[in-house]
Coordinates of C-alpha atoms in Angstrom, one line a residue:
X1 CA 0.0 0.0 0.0
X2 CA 1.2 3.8 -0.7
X3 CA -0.1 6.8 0.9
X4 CA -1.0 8.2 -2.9
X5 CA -4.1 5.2 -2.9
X6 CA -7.5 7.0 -3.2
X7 CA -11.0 5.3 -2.6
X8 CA -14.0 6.0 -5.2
X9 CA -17.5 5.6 -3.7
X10 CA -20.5 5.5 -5.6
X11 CA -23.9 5.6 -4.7
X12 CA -27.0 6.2 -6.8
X13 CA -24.8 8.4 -9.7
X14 CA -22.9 10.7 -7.2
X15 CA -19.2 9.3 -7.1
X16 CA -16.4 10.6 -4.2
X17 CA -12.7 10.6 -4.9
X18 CA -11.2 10.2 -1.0
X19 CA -7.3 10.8 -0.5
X20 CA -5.4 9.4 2.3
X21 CA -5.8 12.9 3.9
X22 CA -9.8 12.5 3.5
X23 CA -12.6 10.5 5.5
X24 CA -16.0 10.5 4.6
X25 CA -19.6 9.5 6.3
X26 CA -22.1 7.9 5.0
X27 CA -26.1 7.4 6.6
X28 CA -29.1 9.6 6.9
X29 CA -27.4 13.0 7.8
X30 CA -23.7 11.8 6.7
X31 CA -21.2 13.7 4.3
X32 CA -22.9 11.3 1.7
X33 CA -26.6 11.5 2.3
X34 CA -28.0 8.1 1.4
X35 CA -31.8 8.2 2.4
X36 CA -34.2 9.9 4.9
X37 CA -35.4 6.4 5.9
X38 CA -36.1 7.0 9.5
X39 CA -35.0 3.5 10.3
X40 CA -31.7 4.5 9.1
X41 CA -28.6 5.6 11.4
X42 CA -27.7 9.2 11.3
X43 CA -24.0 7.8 10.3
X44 CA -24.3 4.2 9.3
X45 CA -20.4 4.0 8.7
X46 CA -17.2 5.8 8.0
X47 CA -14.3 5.2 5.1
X48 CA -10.8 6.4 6.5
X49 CA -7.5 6.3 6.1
X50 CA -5.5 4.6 9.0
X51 CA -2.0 2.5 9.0
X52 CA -1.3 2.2 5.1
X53 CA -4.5 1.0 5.0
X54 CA -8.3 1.8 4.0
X55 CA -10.8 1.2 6.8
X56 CA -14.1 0.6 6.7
X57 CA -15.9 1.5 10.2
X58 CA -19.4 1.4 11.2
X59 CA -20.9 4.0 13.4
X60 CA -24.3 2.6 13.9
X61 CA -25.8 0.9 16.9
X62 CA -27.9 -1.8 15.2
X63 CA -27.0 -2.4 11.4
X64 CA -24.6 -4.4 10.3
X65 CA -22.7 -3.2 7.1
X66 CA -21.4 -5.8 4.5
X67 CA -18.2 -5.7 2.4
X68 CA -18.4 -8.0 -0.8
X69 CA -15.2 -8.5 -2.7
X70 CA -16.7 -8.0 -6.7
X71 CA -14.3 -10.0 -8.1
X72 CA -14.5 -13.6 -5.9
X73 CA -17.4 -14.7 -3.6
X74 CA -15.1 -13.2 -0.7
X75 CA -17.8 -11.0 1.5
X76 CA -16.6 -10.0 5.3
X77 CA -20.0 -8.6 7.7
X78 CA -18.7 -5.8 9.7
X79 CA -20.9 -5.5 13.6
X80 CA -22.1 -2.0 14.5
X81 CA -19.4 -0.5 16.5
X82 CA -16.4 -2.7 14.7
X83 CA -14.0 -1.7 11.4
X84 CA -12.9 -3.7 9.0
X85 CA -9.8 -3.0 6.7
X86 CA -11.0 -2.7 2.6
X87 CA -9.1 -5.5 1.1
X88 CA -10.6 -5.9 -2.2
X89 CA -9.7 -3.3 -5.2
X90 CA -13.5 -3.3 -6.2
X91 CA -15.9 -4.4 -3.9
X92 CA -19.7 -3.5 -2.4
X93 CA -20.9 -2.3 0.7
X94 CA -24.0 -3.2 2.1
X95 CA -26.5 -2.8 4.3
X96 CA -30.6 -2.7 5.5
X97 CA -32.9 0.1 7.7
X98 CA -36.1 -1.4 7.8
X99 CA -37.3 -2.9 4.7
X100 CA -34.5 -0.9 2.5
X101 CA -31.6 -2.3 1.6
X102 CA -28.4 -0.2 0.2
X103 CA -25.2 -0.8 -1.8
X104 CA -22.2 1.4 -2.0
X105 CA -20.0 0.6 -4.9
X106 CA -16.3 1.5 -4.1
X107 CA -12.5 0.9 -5.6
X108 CA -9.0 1.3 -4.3
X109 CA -7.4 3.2 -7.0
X110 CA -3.6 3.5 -6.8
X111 CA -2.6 0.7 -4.6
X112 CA -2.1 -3.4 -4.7
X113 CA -4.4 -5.9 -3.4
X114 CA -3.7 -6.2 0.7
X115 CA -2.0 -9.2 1.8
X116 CA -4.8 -10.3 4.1
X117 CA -2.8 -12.7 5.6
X118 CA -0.6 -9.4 6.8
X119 CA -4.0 -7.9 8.2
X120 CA -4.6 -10.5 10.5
X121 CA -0.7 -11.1 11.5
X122 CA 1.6 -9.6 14.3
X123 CA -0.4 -7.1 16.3
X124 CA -4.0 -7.1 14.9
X125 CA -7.1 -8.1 12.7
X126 CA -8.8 -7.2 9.6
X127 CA -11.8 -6.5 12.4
X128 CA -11.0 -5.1 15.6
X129 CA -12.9 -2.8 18.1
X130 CA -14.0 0.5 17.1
X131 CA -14.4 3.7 19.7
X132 CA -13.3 1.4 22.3
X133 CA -11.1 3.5 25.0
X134 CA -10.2 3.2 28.6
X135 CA -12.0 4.7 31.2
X136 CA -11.4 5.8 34.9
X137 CA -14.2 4.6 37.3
X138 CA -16.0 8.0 37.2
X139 CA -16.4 8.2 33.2
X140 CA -17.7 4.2 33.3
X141 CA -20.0 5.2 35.7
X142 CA -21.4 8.3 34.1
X143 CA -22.0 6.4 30.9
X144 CA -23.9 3.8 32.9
X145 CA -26.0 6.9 34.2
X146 CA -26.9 8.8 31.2
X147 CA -27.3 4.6 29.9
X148 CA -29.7 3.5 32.5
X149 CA -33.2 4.7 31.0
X150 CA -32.0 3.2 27.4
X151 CA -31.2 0.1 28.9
X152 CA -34.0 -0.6 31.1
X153 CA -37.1 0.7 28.6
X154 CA -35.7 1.2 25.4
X155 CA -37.0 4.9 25.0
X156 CA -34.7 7.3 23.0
X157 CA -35.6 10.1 25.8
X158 CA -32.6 11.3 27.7
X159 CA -32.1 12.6 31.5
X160 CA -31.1 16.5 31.8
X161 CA -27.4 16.8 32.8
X162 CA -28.6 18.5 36.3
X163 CA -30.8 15.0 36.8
X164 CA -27.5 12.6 35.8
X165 CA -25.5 14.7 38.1
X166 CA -27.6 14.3 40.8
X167 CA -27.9 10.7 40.4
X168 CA -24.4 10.0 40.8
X169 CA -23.9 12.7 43.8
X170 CA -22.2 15.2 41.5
X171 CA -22.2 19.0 41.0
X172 CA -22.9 19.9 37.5
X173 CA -19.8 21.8 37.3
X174 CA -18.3 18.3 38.0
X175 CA -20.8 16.2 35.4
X176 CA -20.0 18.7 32.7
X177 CA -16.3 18.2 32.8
X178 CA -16.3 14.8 32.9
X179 CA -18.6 14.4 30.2
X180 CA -16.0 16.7 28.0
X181 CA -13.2 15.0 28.7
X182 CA -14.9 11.3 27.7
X183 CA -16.4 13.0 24.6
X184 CA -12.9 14.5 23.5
X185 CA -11.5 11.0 23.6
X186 CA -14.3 9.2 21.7
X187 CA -13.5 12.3 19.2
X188 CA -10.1 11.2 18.7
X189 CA -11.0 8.1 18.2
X190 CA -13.5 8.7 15.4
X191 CA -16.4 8.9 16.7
X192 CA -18.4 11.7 15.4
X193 CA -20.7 14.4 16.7
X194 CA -19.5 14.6 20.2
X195 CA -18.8 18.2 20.4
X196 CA -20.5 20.9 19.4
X197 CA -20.4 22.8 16.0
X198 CA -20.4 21.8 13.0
X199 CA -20.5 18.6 13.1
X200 CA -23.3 17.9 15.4
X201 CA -25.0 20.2 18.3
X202 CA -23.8 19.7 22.0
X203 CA -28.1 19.1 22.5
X204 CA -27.4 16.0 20.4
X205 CA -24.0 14.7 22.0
X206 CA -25.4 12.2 24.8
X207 CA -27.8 11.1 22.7
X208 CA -24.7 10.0 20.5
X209 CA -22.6 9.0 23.0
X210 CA -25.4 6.6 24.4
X211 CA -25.8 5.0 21.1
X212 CA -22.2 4.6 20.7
X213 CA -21.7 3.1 24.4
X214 CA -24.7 0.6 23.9
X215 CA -23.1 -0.1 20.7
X216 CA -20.2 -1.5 21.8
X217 CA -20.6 -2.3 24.7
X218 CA -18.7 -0.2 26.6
X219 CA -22.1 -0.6 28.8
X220 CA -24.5 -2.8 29.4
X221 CA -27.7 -4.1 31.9
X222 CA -25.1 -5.5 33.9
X223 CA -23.6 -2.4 34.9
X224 CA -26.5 -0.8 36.3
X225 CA -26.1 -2.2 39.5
X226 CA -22.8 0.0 40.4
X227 CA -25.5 3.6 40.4
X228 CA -26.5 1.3 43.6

């Protein structure tokens, strides 16, 4: 692989040319808008440029994403909250929100056919964990707090900051700084629309960091029981 190989995605007639220097979204409000299915993710999934390599990552909570190698029978399924490294030079990406189902065409223009063998050799896999991080005690257990309604009744409503805080015995003053500093390094590691701006409206942020956490498990039922 070279860091001159681009990636051309194609979807319904619009075609993107990434660079190594690029990423791109794709999902109901992503760089590339695919549908306003309301069954579909926000941001389904996520190409990107990482290690010499082209990754494939999805964002979602729920739907799996498929990668289909266009020029064997070779297909890989990539879990909601996992990446997968693009090994094929042309290949289709697919995937299903409610009774829709999608395909991305893409190419690696520029660069060789990975040595998968490579991928999965030494120090990692062709599928490892996405958004995954290390937490100190207190971030765990505010992300089992601002988890706790989703998990126990499945509602999409969230608790006000002041109500989390209180919960765990916090100020706010306390609460809010915590909750930056775990959304900075979810940021860094890719996942989008934790800050404010641009790129998604601090309103919004919990409600993506919950669907990210549930995701991929960084929580689940079994955790409640440390909020006591």
């Amino acid at each position: 692989m070279t860091d001159d190989e681009s990636l051309v995605i194609e979807f319904c007639g619009e075609e993107r040319k990434l660079e190594s220097a690029d990423s791109m979204t794709f999902g109901r409000q992503g760089d590339l808008v695919i549908d306003d299915n309301p069954y579909l993710h926000r941001v389904v999934g996520r190409f990107v440029w990482r290690q010499g390599l082209w990754w494939l990552q999805n964002q979602g909570s729920k739907i799996a994403i498929e990668v289909r190698d266009r020029g064997t029978a070779s297909r890989l399924n990539v879990a909601a909250g996992q990446q997968a490294a693009i090994v094929p030079l042309e290949f289709t990406v697919g995937f299903t929100a409610g009774p829709t189902s999608y395909e991305l065409q893409g190419s690696r223009q520029g660069g060789i056919i990975a040595d998968e063998d490579s991928i999965h050799s030494g120090g990692g896999t062709a599928t490892i964990d996405f958004g995954v991080v290390p937490m100190s005690s207190e971030q765990h257990l505010l992300l089992v707090a601002l988890c706790e309604s989703r998990l126990l009744t499945g509602t999409e409503s969230m608790p006000t900051n002041q109500a989390v805080a209180t919960r765990l015995g916090w100020t706010i003053t306390k609460f809010n700084r915590k909750l930056d500093h775990l959304c900075a390094k979810l940021s860094r590691e890719g996942v989008r629309n934790l800050r404010g701006g641009p790129d998604g409206l601090a309103s919004d942020r919990r409600t993506v960091l919950v669907d990210h956490a549930i995701g991929v498990r960084l929580v689940t039922i079994a955790d409640l029981g440390l909020l006591g």
